[in-house]
Each structure stands twice: as structure tokens, then as C-alpha cells.
Coordinates of C-alpha atoms and ligand atoms in Angstrom, one line a residue:
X1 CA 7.5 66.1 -57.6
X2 CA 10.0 67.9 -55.2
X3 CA 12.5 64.4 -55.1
X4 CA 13.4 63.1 -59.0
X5 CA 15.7 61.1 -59.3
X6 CA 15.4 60.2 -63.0
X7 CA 14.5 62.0 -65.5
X8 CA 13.7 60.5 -69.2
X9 CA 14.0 62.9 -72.3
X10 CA 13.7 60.8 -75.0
X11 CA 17.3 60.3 -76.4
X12 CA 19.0 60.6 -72.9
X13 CA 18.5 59.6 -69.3
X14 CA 19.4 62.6 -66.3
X15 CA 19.9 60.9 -63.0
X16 CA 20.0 63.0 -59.9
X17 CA 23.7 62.0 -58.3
X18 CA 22.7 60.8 -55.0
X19 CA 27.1 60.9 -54.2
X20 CA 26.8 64.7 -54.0
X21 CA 23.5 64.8 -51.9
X22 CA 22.6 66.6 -49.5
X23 CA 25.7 69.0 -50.2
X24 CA 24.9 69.6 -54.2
X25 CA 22.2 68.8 -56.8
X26 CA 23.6 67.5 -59.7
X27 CA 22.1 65.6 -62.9
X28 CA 24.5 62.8 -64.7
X29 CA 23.3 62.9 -67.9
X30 CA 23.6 58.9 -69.6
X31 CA 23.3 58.2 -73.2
X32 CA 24.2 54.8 -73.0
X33 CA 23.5 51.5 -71.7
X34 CA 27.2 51.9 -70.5
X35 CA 26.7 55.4 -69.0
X36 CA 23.6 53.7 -66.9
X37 CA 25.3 50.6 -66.1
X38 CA 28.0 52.6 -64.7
X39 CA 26.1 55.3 -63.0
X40 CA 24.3 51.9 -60.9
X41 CA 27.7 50.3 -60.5
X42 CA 29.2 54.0 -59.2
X43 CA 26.1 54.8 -56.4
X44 CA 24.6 57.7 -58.7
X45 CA 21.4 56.0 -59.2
X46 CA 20.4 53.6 -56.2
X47 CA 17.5 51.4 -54.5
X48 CA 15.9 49.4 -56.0
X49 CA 13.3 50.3 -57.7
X50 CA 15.0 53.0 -59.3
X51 CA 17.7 50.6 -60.3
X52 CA 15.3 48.8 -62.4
X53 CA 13.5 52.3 -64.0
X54 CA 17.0 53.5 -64.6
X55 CA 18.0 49.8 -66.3
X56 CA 14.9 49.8 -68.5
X57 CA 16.0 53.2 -70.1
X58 CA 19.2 52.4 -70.2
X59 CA 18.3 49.2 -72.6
X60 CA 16.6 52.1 -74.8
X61 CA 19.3 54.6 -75.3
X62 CA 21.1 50.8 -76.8
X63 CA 18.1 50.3 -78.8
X64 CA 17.5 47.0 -77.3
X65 CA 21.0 45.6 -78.5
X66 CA 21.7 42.1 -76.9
X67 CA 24.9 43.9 -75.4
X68 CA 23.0 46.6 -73.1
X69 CA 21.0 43.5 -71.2
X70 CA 24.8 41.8 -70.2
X71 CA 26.1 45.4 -69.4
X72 CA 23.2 46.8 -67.3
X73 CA 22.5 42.8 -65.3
X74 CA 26.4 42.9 -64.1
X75 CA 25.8 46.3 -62.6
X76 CA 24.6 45.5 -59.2
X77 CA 23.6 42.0 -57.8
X78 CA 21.1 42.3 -54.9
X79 CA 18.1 43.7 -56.1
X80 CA 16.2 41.9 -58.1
X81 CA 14.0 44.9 -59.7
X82 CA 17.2 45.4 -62.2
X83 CA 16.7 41.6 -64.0
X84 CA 12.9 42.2 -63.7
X85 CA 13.1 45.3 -65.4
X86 CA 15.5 43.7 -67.9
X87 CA 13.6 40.7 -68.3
X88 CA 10.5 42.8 -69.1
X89 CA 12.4 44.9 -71.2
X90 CA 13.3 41.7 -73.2
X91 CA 9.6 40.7 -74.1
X92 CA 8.7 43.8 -75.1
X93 CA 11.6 44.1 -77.7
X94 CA 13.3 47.2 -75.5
X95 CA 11.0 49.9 -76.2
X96 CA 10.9 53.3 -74.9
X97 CA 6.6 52.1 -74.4
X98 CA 8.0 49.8 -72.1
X99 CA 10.6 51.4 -70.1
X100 CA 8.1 54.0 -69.6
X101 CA 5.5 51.9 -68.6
X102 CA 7.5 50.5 -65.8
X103 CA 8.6 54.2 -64.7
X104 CA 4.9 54.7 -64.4
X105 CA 3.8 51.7 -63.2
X106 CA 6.0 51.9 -60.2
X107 CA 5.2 55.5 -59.3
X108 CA 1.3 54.1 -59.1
X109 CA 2.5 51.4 -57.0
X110 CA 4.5 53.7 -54.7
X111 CA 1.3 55.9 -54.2
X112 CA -1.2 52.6 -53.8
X113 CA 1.1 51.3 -50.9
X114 CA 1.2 54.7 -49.1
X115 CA -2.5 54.3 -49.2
X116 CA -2.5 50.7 -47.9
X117 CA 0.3 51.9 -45.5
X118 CA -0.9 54.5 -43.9
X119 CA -3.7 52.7 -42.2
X120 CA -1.2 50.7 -40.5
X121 CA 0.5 54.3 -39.1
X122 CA -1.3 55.8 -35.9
X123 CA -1.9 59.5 -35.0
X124 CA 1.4 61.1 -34.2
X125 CA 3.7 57.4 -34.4
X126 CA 7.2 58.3 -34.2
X127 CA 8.3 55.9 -37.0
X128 CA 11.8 54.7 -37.2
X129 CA 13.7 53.6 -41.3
X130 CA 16.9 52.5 -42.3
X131 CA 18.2 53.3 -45.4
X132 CA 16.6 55.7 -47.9
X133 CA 13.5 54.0 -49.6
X134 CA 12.0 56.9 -50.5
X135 CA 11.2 59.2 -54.0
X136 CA 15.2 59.2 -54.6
X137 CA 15.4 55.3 -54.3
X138 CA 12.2 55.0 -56.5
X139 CA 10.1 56.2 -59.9
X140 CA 8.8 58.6 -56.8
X141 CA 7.1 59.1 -54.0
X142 CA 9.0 56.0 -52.4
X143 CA 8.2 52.6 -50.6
X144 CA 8.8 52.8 -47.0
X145 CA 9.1 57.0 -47.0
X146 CA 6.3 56.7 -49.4
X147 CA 4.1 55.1 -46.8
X148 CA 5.2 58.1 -44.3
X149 CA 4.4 60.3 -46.9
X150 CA 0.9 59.3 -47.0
X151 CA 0.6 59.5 -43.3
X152 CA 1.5 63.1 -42.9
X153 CA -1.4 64.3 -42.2
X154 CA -1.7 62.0 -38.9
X155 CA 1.2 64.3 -37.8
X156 CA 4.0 61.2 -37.5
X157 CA 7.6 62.2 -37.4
X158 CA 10.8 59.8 -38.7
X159 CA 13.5 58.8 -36.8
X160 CA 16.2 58.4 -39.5
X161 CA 19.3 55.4 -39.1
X162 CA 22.2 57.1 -40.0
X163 CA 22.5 53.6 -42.4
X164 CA 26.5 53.0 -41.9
X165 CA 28.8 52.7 -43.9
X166 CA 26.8 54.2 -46.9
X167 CA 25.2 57.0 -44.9
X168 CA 21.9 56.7 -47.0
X169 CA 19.9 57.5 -43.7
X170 CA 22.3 60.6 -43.1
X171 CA 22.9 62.1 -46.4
X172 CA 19.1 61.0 -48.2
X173 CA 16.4 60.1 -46.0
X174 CA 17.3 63.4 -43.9
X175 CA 17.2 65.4 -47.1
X176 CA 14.4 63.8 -48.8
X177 CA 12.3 64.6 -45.0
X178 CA 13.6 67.7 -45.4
X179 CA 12.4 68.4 -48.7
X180 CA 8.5 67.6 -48.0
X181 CA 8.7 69.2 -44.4
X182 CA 8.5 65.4 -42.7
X183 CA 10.3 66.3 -38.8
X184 CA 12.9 63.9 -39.0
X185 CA 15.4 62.7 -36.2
X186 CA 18.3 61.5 -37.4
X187 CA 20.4 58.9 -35.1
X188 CA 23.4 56.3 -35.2
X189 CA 22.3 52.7 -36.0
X190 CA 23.4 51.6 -32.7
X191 CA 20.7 54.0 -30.8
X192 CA 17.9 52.1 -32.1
X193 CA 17.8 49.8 -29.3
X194 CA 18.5 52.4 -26.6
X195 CA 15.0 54.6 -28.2
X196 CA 13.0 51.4 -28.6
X197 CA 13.7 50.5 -24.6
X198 CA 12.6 54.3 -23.6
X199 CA 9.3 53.6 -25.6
X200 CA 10.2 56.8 -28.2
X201 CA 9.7 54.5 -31.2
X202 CA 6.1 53.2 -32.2
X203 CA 6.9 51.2 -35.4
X204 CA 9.6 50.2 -37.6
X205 CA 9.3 50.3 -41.1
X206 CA 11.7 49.6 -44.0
X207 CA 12.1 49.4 -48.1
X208 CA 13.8 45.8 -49.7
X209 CA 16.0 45.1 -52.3
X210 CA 14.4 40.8 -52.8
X211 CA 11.8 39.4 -51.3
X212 CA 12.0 35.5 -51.3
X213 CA 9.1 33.2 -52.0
X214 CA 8.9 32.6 -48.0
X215 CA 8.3 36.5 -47.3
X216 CA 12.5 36.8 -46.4
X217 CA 13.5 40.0 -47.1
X218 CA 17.3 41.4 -47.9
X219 CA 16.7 45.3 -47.5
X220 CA 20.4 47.5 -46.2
X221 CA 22.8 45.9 -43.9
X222 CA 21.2 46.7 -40.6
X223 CA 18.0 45.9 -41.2
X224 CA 17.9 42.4 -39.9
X225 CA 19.1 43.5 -36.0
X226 CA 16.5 46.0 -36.3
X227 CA 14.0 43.7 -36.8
X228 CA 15.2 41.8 -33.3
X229 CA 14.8 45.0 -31.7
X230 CA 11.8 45.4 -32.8
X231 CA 10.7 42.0 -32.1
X232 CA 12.5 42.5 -28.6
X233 CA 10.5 45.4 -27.7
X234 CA 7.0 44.3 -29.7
X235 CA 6.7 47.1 -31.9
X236 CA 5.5 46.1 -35.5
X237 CA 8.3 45.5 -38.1
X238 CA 7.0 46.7 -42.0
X239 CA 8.4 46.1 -45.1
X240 CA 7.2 48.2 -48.1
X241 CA 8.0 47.3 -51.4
X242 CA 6.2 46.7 -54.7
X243 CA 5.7 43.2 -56.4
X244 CA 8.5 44.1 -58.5
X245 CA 10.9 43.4 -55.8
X246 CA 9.6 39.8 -54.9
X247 CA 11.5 37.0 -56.4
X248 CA 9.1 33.8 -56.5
X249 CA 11.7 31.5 -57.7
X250 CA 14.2 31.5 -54.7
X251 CA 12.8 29.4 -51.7
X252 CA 14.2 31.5 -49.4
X253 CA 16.3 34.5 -48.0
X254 CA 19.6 32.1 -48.5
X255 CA 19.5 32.2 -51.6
X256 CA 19.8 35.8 -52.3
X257 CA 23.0 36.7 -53.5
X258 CA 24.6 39.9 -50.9
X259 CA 26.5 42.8 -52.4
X260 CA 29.6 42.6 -50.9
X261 CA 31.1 46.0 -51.2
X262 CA 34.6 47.9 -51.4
X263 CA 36.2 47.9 -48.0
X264 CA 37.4 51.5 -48.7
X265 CA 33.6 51.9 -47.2
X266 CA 34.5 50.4 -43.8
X267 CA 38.1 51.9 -43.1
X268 CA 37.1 55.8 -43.8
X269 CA 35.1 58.1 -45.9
X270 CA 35.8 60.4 -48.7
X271 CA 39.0 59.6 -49.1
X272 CA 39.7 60.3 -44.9
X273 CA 40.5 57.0 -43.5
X274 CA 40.0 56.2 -39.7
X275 CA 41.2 52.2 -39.5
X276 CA 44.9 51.1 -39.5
X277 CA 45.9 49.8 -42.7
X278 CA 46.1 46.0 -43.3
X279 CA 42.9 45.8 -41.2
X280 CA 40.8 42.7 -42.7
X281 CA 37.4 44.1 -43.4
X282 CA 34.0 42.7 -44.5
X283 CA 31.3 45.3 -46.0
X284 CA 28.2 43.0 -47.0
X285 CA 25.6 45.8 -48.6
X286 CA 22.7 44.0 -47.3
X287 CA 21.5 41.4 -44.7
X288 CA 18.3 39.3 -45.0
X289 CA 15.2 39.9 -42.4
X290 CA 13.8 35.8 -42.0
X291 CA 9.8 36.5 -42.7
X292 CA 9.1 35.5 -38.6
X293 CA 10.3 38.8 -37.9
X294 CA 8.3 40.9 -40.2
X295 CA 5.2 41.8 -39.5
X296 CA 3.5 42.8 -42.4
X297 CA 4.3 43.1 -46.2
X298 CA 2.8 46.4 -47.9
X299 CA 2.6 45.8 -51.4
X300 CA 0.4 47.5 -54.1
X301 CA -2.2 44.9 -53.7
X302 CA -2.3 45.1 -50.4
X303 CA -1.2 44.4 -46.8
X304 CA 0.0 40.6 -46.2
X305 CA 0.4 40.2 -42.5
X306 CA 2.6 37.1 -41.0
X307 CA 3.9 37.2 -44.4
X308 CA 4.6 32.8 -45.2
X309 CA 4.8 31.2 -48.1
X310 CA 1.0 30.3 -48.1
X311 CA -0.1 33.4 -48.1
X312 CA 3.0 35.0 -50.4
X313 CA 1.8 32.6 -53.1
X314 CA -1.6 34.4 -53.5
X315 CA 0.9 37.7 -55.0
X316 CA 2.7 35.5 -57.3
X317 CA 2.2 35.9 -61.2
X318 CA 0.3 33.3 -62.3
X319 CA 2.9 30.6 -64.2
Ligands
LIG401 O1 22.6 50.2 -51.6 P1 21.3 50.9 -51.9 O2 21.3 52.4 -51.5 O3 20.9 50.8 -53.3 O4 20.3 50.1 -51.0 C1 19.0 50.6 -51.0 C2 18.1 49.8 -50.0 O5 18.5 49.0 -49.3 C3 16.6 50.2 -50.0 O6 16.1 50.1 -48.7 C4 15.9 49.3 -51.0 O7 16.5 49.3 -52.2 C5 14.5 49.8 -51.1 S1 14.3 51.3 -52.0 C6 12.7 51.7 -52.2

């Protein structure tokens, strides 16, 4: 794989620092639940799906101490793979067997939505994401970049949301297009609309952090006014991301809770700050897309289009 973010080596955990990318590649090395519970809390391991991969090892190198669970479920609160990883992790007794299996499991997943995916993708669609959702954000290959990497070969390019104030569309969906030759336009969030109204975007599509029982999705803060755009301009809106990230027991999007972030974020970057001081700031990490607005679901077991709560049901574990 060309992207890793994690890497397991039996007594310790390596996580690609996705703080120093696209400037540095750097390994954190965690030996810990602490040391993983941090490197979530700290950015150096992110998305979703990778949160929960990361989470699961991290409850090994504890040995499945009660401790390690608390530590590694106060890390980050929005997406819901980290307390299904942990929850899994619980059953099973926190074994390495386990945490591997969900490594594994949600690389297969990653490559059997690409494959569902990609049909949805026409020859040469200029395909606009937020966010990274891609091999760095996942066990690998990625949701949402994991769908365009499956599509390569029908010679689609990426237009790239800069994804303010993180900058995960600058500094990692760039790179990661980078690193598997995908040609890759990278804009400002607020040029999405201006593209979509010249007709230079063909379809939207997008990773998530929860998916409600109703098909709402939280995914990055942006995502939701991208979705009126889209809606605006009838282009399809997609939303890739395994079953690992659907929460059956909330009703609905409302109920997700939102990261709400340091405003350090907002007023400047890397220690350069651009707003006056005393500004009042809000810096919510994600918004939530109501399922009206999203055209299809890709999952691993397929493609649920006019995603409702009929039709989410049929995905749901059986009770
Ligand atoms: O704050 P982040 O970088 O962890 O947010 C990540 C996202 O919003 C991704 O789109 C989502 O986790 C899906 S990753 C496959």
C-alpha cells in the first residue's frame, strides 16, 4: 500500500502523523492505550475508521485492562467506529485476533465499496470531496477516495475542498491524490458553488463519521452546504462509509453528538494568528447531512439509494 496510516507490530502500534503531512513523514510509535488515546485526541491518527483500527490496538498494547476502554472512548466523540471498535473489542476479551480482524475487515470493506462505487462514477466525472476519507483516514484504500480509487481507470479527476479550518482537503486528500497519480484540483470550500453553477463538477461524494438510523449523516463541517449545492445544481450527493460507521440506535442526525473543537483552529494556524483577540469563536468539527439530501449510501453490502429508515433497517445487525 503506498498510504499507511497504521502500522501493527505486535507489541507496539506506528501511526503515520497526519500533523506533519504533506511536509514530513513521520511514524508516532504508541505502546499504550494512553499513547493511542492521545495520538486520537492530538489529530495524529484521524477519520474514522482509522480511529476505531487504531482504538482496537490500542486496547491490546493494555492487554484488555478495564482502564484502556475509558481512556481510548473519551478520545474523540463524533465518530462512532471508536465505541464500535471498543465495544467489539470488549466481547472478544481484547485480543490482538480481534483488533486485527477489524483492521482487516475494514480494508475488505474499503475495497468492496470501491467496487460498488465505481459504477455509480462515469467516464471522465470530475468528482468533487471534502475532507480526507481516504487510505490515511482508513485500514486503507479509503471510503469516499477509495471509491475514486476504483474508478481510475474511467479517467475521473478530484476536485479537492481545501476542508477549513483543519485543512484535511489541503494537506491529505491532495497528498494522498498525489501519491497514487489521481489529477487532483484543489479549491477553497467557498468555490464549490461557483464550479457547480459553471457545470465543472459531475458528482459530489463524501466519507462520514455516524450514520443515524434515518440515513443522517455527520461527515466534516462543510459537508452539509455541500450537499444544498448539490441538491441546487442536481448533481448526485454520495456518502461512502462502511457499516461500521452506522449507528442504529440514534433516531436521527440530532442526536449525534458534534466535536466542538479548540478555537485556536478558527483565529489562525500554526501558531500564526489572523483574528483580533477576544473574538468569540465557534469551531463545530462536523455538521450533519439530513438523509433527503443524500443520494445514495455505498456501503460494503451495497448501494442504498434514497437512503430512509425503511430501507436503512434492511443493513442493520439483526438484534
Ligand atoms: O476530524 P477528522 O479528520 O477525523 O474528520 C474526518 C472526516 O470527517 C472523514 O470524512 C470521515 O471520518 C470519514 S473517513 C473515511
Amino acid at each position: 500500500m503506498a498510504v499507511a496510516a497504521l502500522r501493527w507490530l505486535g507489541d507496539r502500534l506506528e501511526l503515520l502523523d497526519q500533523r506533519l503531512l504533506p511536509g514530513e513523514t513521520a511514524y508516532v510509535t504508541c505502546r499504550s492505550a494512553q499513547d493511542v488515546a492521545r495520538a486520537i485526541r492530538d489529530m495524529v491518527v484521524r477519520g474514522a475508521p482509522a480511529i476505531g483500527c487504531a482504538a482496537a490496538f490500542g486496547v491490546v498494547l493494555d492487554r484488555g485492562g478495564a482502564a484502556a476502554y475509558d481512556l481510548l472512548a473519551a478520545s474523540r466523540p463524533t465518530a462512532v467506529n471508536l465505541f464500535w471498535a471498543l465495544e467489539r473489542m470488549r466481547r472478544a476479551g481484547g485480543t490482538e485476533t480481534e483488533a486485527r480482524a477489524i483492521f482487516d475487515e475494514d480494508l475488505a470493506a474499503n475495497l468492496a465499496m470501491g467496487a460498488h462505487g465505481a459504477a455509480l462514477v462515469p467516464q471522465g466525472a470530475r468528482i468533487l470531496t471534502h475532507c480526507n476519507a481516504g487510505a490515511l483516514a482508513t485500514a486503507g484504500h479509503g471510503t469516499a477516495l477509495g471509491v475514486v480509487r476504483s474508478a481510475k481507470d474511467k479517467g475521473i479527476s478530484v476536485i479537492a475542498c481545501e476542508t477549513r479550518p483543519y485543512l484535511q482537503g489541503a494537506r491529505l486528500t491532495a497528498w494522498e491524490c498525489a501519491q497514487e497519480g489521481i489529477a487532483c484540483t484543489l479549491v477553497t470550500d467557498n468555490m464549490a458553488g461557483h464550479l457547480m453553477s459553471r457545470g465543472e463538477v459531475d458528482l459530489v461524494i463524501v466519507g462520514a463519521d455516524r450514520i443515524a438510523a434515518n440515513g443522517d449523516a455527520a461527515n466534516k463541517i462543510g459537508t452539509y452546504t455541500l450537499a444544498v449545492l448539490a441538491r441546487r445544481h442536481g448533481l448526485p450527493f454520495y456518502v461512502a462509509a462502511p457499516l461500521s460507521t452506522y449507528d442504529f440506535v440514534i433516531a436521527d442526525g440530532s442526536a449525534i453528538p458534534i466535536e466542538e473543537r479548540p478555537a485556536a483552529e478558527v483565529t489562525g494556524y500554526r501558531g500564526e494568528r489572523w483574528a483580533p483577540e477576544g473574538v468569540r469563536v465557534r469551531n463545530p468539527a462536523f455538521d450533519v447531512t439530513p438523509a433527503e439530501l443524500i443520494s445514495a449510501l455505498i456501503c460494503e453490502k451495497g448501494i442504498v439509494t434514497g437512503p430512509n429508515r425503511e430501507r436503512l433497517a434492511r443493513l442493520a445487525p439483526p438484534a
